[in-house]
Short mmCIF file of C-alpha atoms in Angstrom, two decimals:
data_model
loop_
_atom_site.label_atom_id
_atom_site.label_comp_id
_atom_site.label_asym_id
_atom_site.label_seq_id
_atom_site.Cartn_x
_atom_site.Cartn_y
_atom_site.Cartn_z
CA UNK A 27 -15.04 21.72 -111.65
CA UNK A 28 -13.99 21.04 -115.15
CA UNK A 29 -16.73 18.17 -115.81
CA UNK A 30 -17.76 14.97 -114.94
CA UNK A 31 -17.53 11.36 -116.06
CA UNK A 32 -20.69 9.51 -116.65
CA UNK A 33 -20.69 5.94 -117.08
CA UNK A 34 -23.38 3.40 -118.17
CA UNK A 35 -22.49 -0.23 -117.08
CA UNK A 36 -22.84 -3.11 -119.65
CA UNK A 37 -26.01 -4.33 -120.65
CA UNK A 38 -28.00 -1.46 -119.22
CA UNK A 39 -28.62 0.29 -122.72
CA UNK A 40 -26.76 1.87 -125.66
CA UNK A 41 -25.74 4.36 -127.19
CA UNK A 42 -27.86 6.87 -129.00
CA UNK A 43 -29.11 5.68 -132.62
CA UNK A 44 -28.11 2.66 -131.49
CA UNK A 45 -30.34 -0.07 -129.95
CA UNK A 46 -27.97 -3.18 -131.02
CA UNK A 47 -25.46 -1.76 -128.45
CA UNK A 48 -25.64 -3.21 -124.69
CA UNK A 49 -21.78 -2.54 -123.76
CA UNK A 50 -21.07 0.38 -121.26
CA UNK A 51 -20.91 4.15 -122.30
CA UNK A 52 -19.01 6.58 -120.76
CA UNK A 53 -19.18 10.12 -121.97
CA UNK A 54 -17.11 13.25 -120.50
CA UNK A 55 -19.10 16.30 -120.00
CA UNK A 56 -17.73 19.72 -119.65
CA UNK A 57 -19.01 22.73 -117.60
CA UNK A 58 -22.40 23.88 -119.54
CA UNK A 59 -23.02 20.39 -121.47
CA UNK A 60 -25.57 18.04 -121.11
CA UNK A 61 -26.20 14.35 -121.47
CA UNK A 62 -29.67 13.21 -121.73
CA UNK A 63 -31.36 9.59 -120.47
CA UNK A 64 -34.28 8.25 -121.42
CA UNK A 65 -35.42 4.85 -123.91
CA UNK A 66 -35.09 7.27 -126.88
CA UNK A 67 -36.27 6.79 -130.11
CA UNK A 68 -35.55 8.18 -133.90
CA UNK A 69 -37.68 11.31 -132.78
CA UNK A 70 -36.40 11.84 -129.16
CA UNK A 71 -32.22 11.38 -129.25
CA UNK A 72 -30.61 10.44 -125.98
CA UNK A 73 -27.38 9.98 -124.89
CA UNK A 74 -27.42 7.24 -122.54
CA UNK A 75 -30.22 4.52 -123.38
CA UNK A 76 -31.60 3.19 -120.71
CA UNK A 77 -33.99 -0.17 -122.34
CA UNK A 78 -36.46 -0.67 -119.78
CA UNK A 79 -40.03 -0.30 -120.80
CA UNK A 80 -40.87 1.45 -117.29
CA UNK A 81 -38.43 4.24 -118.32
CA UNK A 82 -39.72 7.24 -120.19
CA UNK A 83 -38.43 8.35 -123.70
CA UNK A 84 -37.09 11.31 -122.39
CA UNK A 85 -36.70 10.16 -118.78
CA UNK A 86 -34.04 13.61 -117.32
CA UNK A 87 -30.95 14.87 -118.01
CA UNK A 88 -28.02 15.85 -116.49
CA UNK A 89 -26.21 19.55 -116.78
CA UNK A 90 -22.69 19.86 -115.59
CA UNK A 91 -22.25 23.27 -114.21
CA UNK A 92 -18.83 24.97 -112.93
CA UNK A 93 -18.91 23.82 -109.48
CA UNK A 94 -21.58 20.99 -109.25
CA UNK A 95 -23.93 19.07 -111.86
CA UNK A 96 -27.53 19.14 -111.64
CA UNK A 97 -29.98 16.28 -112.27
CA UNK A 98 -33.89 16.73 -114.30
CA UNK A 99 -36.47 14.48 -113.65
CA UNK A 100 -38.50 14.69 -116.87
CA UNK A 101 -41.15 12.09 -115.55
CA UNK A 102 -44.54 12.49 -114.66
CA UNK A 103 -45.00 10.03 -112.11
CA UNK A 104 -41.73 8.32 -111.28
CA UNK A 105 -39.06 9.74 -108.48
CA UNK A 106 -35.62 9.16 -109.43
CA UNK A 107 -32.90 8.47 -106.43
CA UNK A 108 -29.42 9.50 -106.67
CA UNK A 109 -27.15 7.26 -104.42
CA UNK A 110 -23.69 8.25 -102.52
CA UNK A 111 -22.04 4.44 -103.02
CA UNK A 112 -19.22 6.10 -100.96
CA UNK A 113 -21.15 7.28 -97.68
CA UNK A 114 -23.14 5.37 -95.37
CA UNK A 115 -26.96 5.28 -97.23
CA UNK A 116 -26.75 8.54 -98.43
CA UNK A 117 -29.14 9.45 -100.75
CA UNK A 118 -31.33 12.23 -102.74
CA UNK A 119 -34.64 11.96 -104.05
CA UNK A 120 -35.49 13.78 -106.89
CA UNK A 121 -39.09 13.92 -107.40
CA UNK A 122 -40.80 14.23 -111.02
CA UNK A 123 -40.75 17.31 -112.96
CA UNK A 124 -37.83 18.73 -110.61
CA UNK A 125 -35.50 21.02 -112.49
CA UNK A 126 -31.78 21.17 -112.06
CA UNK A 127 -31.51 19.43 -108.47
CA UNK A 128 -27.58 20.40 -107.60
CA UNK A 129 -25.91 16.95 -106.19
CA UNK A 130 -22.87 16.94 -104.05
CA UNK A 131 -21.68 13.48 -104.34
CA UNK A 132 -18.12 13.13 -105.60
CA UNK A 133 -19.40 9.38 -106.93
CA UNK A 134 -23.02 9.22 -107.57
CA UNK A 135 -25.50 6.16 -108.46
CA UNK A 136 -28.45 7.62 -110.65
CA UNK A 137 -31.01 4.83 -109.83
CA UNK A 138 -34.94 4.71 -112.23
CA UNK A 139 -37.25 2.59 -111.11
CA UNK A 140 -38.11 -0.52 -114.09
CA UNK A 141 -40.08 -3.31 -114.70
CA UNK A 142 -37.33 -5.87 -114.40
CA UNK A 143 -35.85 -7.35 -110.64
CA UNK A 144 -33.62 -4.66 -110.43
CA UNK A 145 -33.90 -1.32 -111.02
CA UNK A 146 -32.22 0.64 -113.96
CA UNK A 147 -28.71 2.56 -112.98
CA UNK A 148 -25.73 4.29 -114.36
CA UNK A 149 -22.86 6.13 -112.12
CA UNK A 150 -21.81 10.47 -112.60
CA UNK A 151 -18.35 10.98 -111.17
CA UNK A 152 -17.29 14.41 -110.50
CA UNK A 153 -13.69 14.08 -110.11
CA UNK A 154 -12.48 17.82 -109.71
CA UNK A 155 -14.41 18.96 -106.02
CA UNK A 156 -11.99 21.36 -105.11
CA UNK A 157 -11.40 21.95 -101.10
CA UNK A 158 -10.19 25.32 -99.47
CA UNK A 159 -7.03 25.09 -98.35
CA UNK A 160 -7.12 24.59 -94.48
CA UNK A 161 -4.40 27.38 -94.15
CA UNK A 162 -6.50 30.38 -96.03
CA UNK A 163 -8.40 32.00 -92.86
CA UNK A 164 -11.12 34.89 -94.08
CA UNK A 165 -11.10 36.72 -97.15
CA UNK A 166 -13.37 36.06 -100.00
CA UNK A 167 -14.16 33.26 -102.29
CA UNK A 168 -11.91 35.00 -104.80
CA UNK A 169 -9.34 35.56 -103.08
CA UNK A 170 -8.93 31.84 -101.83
CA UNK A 171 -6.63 28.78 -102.26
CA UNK A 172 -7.92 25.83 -103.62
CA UNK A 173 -5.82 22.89 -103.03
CA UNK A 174 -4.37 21.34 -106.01
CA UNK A 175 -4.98 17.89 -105.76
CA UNK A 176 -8.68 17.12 -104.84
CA UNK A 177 -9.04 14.28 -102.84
CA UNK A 178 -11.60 12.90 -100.32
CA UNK A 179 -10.37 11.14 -97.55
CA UNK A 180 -13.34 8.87 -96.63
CA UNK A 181 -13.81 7.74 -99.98
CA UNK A 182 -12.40 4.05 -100.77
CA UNK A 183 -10.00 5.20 -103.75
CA UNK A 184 -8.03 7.35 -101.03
CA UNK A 185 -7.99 4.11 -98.91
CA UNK A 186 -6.20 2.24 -102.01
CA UNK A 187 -3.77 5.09 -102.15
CA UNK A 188 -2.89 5.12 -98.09
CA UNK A 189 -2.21 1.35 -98.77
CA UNK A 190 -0.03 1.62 -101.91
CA UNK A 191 1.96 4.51 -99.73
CA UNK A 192 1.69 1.98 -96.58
CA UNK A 193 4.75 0.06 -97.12
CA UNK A 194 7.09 3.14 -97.91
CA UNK A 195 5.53 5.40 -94.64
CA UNK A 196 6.19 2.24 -92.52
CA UNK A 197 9.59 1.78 -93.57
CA UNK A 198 10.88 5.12 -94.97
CA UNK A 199 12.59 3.19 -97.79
CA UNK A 200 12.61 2.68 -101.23
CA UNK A 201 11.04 -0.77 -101.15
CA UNK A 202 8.42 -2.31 -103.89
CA UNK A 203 4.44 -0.91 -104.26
CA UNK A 204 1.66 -3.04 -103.44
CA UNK A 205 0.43 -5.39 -106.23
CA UNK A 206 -3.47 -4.82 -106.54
CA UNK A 207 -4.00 -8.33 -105.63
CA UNK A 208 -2.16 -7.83 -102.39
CA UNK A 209 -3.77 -4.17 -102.01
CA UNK A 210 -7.34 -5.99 -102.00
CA UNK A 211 -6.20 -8.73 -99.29
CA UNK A 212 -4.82 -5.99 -97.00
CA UNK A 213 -8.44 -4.12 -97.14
CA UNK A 214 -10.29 -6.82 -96.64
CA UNK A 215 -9.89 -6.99 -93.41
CA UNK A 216 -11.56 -3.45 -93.07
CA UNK A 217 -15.11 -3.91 -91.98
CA UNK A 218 -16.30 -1.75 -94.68
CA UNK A 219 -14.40 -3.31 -97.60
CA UNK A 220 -14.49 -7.28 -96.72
CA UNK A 221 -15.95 -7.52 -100.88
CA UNK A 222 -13.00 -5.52 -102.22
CA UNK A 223 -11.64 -7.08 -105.15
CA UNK A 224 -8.94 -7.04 -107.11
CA UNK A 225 -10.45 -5.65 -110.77
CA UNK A 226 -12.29 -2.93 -108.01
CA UNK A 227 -8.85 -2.08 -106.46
CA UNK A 228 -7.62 -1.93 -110.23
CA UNK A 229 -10.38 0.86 -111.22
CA UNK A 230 -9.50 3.10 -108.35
CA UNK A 231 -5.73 2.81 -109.05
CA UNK A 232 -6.80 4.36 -112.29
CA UNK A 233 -9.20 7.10 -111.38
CA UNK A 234 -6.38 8.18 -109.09
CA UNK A 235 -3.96 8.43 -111.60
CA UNK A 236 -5.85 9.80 -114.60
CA UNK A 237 -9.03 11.63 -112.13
CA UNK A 238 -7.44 12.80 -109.20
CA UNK A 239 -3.69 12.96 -109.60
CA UNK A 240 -3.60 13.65 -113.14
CA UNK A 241 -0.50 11.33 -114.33
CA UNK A 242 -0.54 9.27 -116.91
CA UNK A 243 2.34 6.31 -118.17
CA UNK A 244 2.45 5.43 -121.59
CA UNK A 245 0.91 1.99 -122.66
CA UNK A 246 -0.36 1.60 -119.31
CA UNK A 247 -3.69 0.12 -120.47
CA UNK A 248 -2.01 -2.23 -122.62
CA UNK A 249 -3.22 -5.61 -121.39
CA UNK A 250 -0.29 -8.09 -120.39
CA UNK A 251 2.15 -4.92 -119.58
CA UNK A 252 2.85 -5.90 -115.89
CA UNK A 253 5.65 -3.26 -115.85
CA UNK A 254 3.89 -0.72 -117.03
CA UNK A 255 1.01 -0.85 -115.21
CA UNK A 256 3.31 -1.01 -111.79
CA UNK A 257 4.96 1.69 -113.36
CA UNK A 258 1.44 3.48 -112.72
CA UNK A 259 1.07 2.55 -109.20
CA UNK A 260 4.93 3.58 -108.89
CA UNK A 261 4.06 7.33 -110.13
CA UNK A 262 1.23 7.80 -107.84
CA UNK A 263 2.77 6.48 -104.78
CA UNK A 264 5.58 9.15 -105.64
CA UNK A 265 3.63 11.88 -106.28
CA UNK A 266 1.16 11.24 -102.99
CA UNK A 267 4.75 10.83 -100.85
CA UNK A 268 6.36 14.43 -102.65
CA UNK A 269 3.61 16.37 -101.90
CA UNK A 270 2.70 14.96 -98.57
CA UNK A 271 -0.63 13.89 -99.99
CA UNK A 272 -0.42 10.77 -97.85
CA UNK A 273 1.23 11.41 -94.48
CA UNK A 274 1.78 8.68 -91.65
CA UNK A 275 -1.27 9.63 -89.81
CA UNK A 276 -3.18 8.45 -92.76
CA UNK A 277 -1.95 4.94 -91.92
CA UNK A 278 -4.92 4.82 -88.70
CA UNK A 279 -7.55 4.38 -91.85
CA UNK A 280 -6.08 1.09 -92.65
CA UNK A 281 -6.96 -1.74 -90.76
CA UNK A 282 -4.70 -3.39 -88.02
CA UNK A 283 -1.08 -4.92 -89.17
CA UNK A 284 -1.10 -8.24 -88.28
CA UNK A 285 1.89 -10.38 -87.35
CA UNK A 286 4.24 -9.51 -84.50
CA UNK A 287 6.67 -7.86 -86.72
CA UNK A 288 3.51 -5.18 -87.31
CA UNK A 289 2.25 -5.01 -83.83
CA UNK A 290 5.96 -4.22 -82.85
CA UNK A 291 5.53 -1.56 -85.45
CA UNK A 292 3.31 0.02 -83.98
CA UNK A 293 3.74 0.26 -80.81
CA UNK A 294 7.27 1.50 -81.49
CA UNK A 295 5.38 4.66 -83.39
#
C-alpha cells in the first residue's frame, strides 16, 4: 500500500506541542513512518493527542508497513480495540504491551478506554488494499496482477458509487448524477444505512475520488461551487462506467426501486 490516512475527530485532542488545539488532525503516513498517540507532554512528543487523563503519555503507535499497518499498545494495563465500522461487529483486541499487531481493516476505529462517558477514538484508513485480479490463475506473488482500482464492494462508499452510476446503468443514457442529498434518500431505505446522511454521503464521494479513484477537479472544495463539486461526482461516475468498475449487476446492492415505473424496470431486466 502506499500509506494510510489517520484522522482525529474534533475535540478529541490536538496536535503535538499543542494543547490549545481541539479541532481534528489528519496526518498521511507513508510505508515505514509512524504516528504516535498518547496525552504527551514537553518530554514525550506525540502526534495525535488524545486528552483524557485515563490515557497514557505514550499510550501506542501506529507503523504503516508496505502491505498493512500495525498497531502498539504501549500500556501496562489497558487493552486497546480496533473496530471494522464497515463489517458487522468486527473487531480486534490488542492487549497491552503487544508489538506491531497487523490490522486488515480497510476503515478502522482505534478505540482507548477513558474516564469520560465515552471512550477516546480516532479512525486509520488504508485506502490502497490491492486485490488479485480474478483472471491471474497460479503463478507467484510476483508475477501477479493487481487490479488498478482498489475497491471493496461491501463497504458503504462503493454503495454511494453503485447509486451515483444507478441512474445511467438503468437508462443507458447520458442523463444527470445523483445530488448527495438525493443519494442519501435513495439509501435510506437500505436496512443497513436508514442514518445515512447527506454530509456522510458527501465524505465518501470524496474518498472515492481523491482515495480510491484517484481524480481530482480543480476548486472542488471550494465551498458554494455547486458546479464544481457535481463536476466531481460527474468524473467518478465516468470513470466507474469506462472501466466497468460499476456494472449492472451491482445495481442488486441497492435497495428496491419504488414506483411502478421502477418495478416495471425491473422486471423487464
Amino acid at each position: 500500500m502506499s500509506g494510510v490516512i489517520v484522522h482525529l475527530p474534533q475535540g478529541v485532542g490536538g496536535a503535538d506541542g499543542d494543547e490549545r488545539r481541539t479541532g481534528a488532525v489528519t496526518l498521511r503516513l507513508g510505508p515505514g513512518e509512524v504516528a504516535r498517540f498518547g496525552r504527551g507532554s514537553p518530554a514525550v512528543p506525540v502526534e495525535l493527542r488524545l486528552a483524557d487523563a485515563a490515557v497514557s503519555r505514550l499510550a501506542g503507535e501506529i507503523r504503516v508497513t508496505d502491505d498493512h499497518w500495525q498497531l502498539t499498545n504501549h500500556s501496562t494495563s489497558h487493552s486497546y480495540l480496533v473496530e471494522n465500522p464497515e463489517g458487522a461487529g468486527e473487531y480486534l483486541r490488542v492487549p497491552p504491551r503487544r508489538v506491531g499487531a497487523p490490522v486488515p481493516f480497510e476503515f478502522a476505529r482505534v478505540v482507548l478506554p477513558a474516564r469520560g462517558e465515552t471512550p477516546v477514538s480516532f479512525q486509520v484508513f488504508a485506502p490502497d488494499h490491492v486485490y488479485l485480479d480474478p483472471e491471474a490463475v497460479g503463478g507467484s506473488w510476483g508475477s501477479r496482477t493487481v487490479t488498478a482500482y482498489s475497491l471493496d464492494e461491501t463497504a458503504t462508499y462503493f454503495l454511494v458509487l453503485v447509486a451515483l452510476c444507478e441512474p445511467r446503468l438503468r437508462d443507458q443514457s447520458r442523463v444527470a448524477v445523483p445530488t448527495t442529498p438525493s443519494i442519501a434518500e435513495r439509501l435510506r431505505a437500505h436496512p443497513a444505512h436508514a442514518a445515512l446522511t447527506a454530509r456522510a454521503v458527501s465524505s465518501h464521494i470524496d474518498y472515492l475520488a481523491e482515495e480510491k479513484l484517484r481524480i481530482e477537479v480543480p476548486g472542488a472544495h471550494d465551498p458554494g461551487k455547486g458546479e464544481r463539486r457535481n463536476g466531481k461526482r460527474e468524473e467518478i461516475v465516468g470513470l466507474a462506467l469506462r472501466f466497468g468498475l460499476v456494472r449492472e449487476e451491482h445495481l442488486a446492492l441497492l435497495p428496491p426501486v419504488t414506483g411502478a415505473g421502477g418495478r416495471e424496470r425491473q422486471t423487464a431486466r
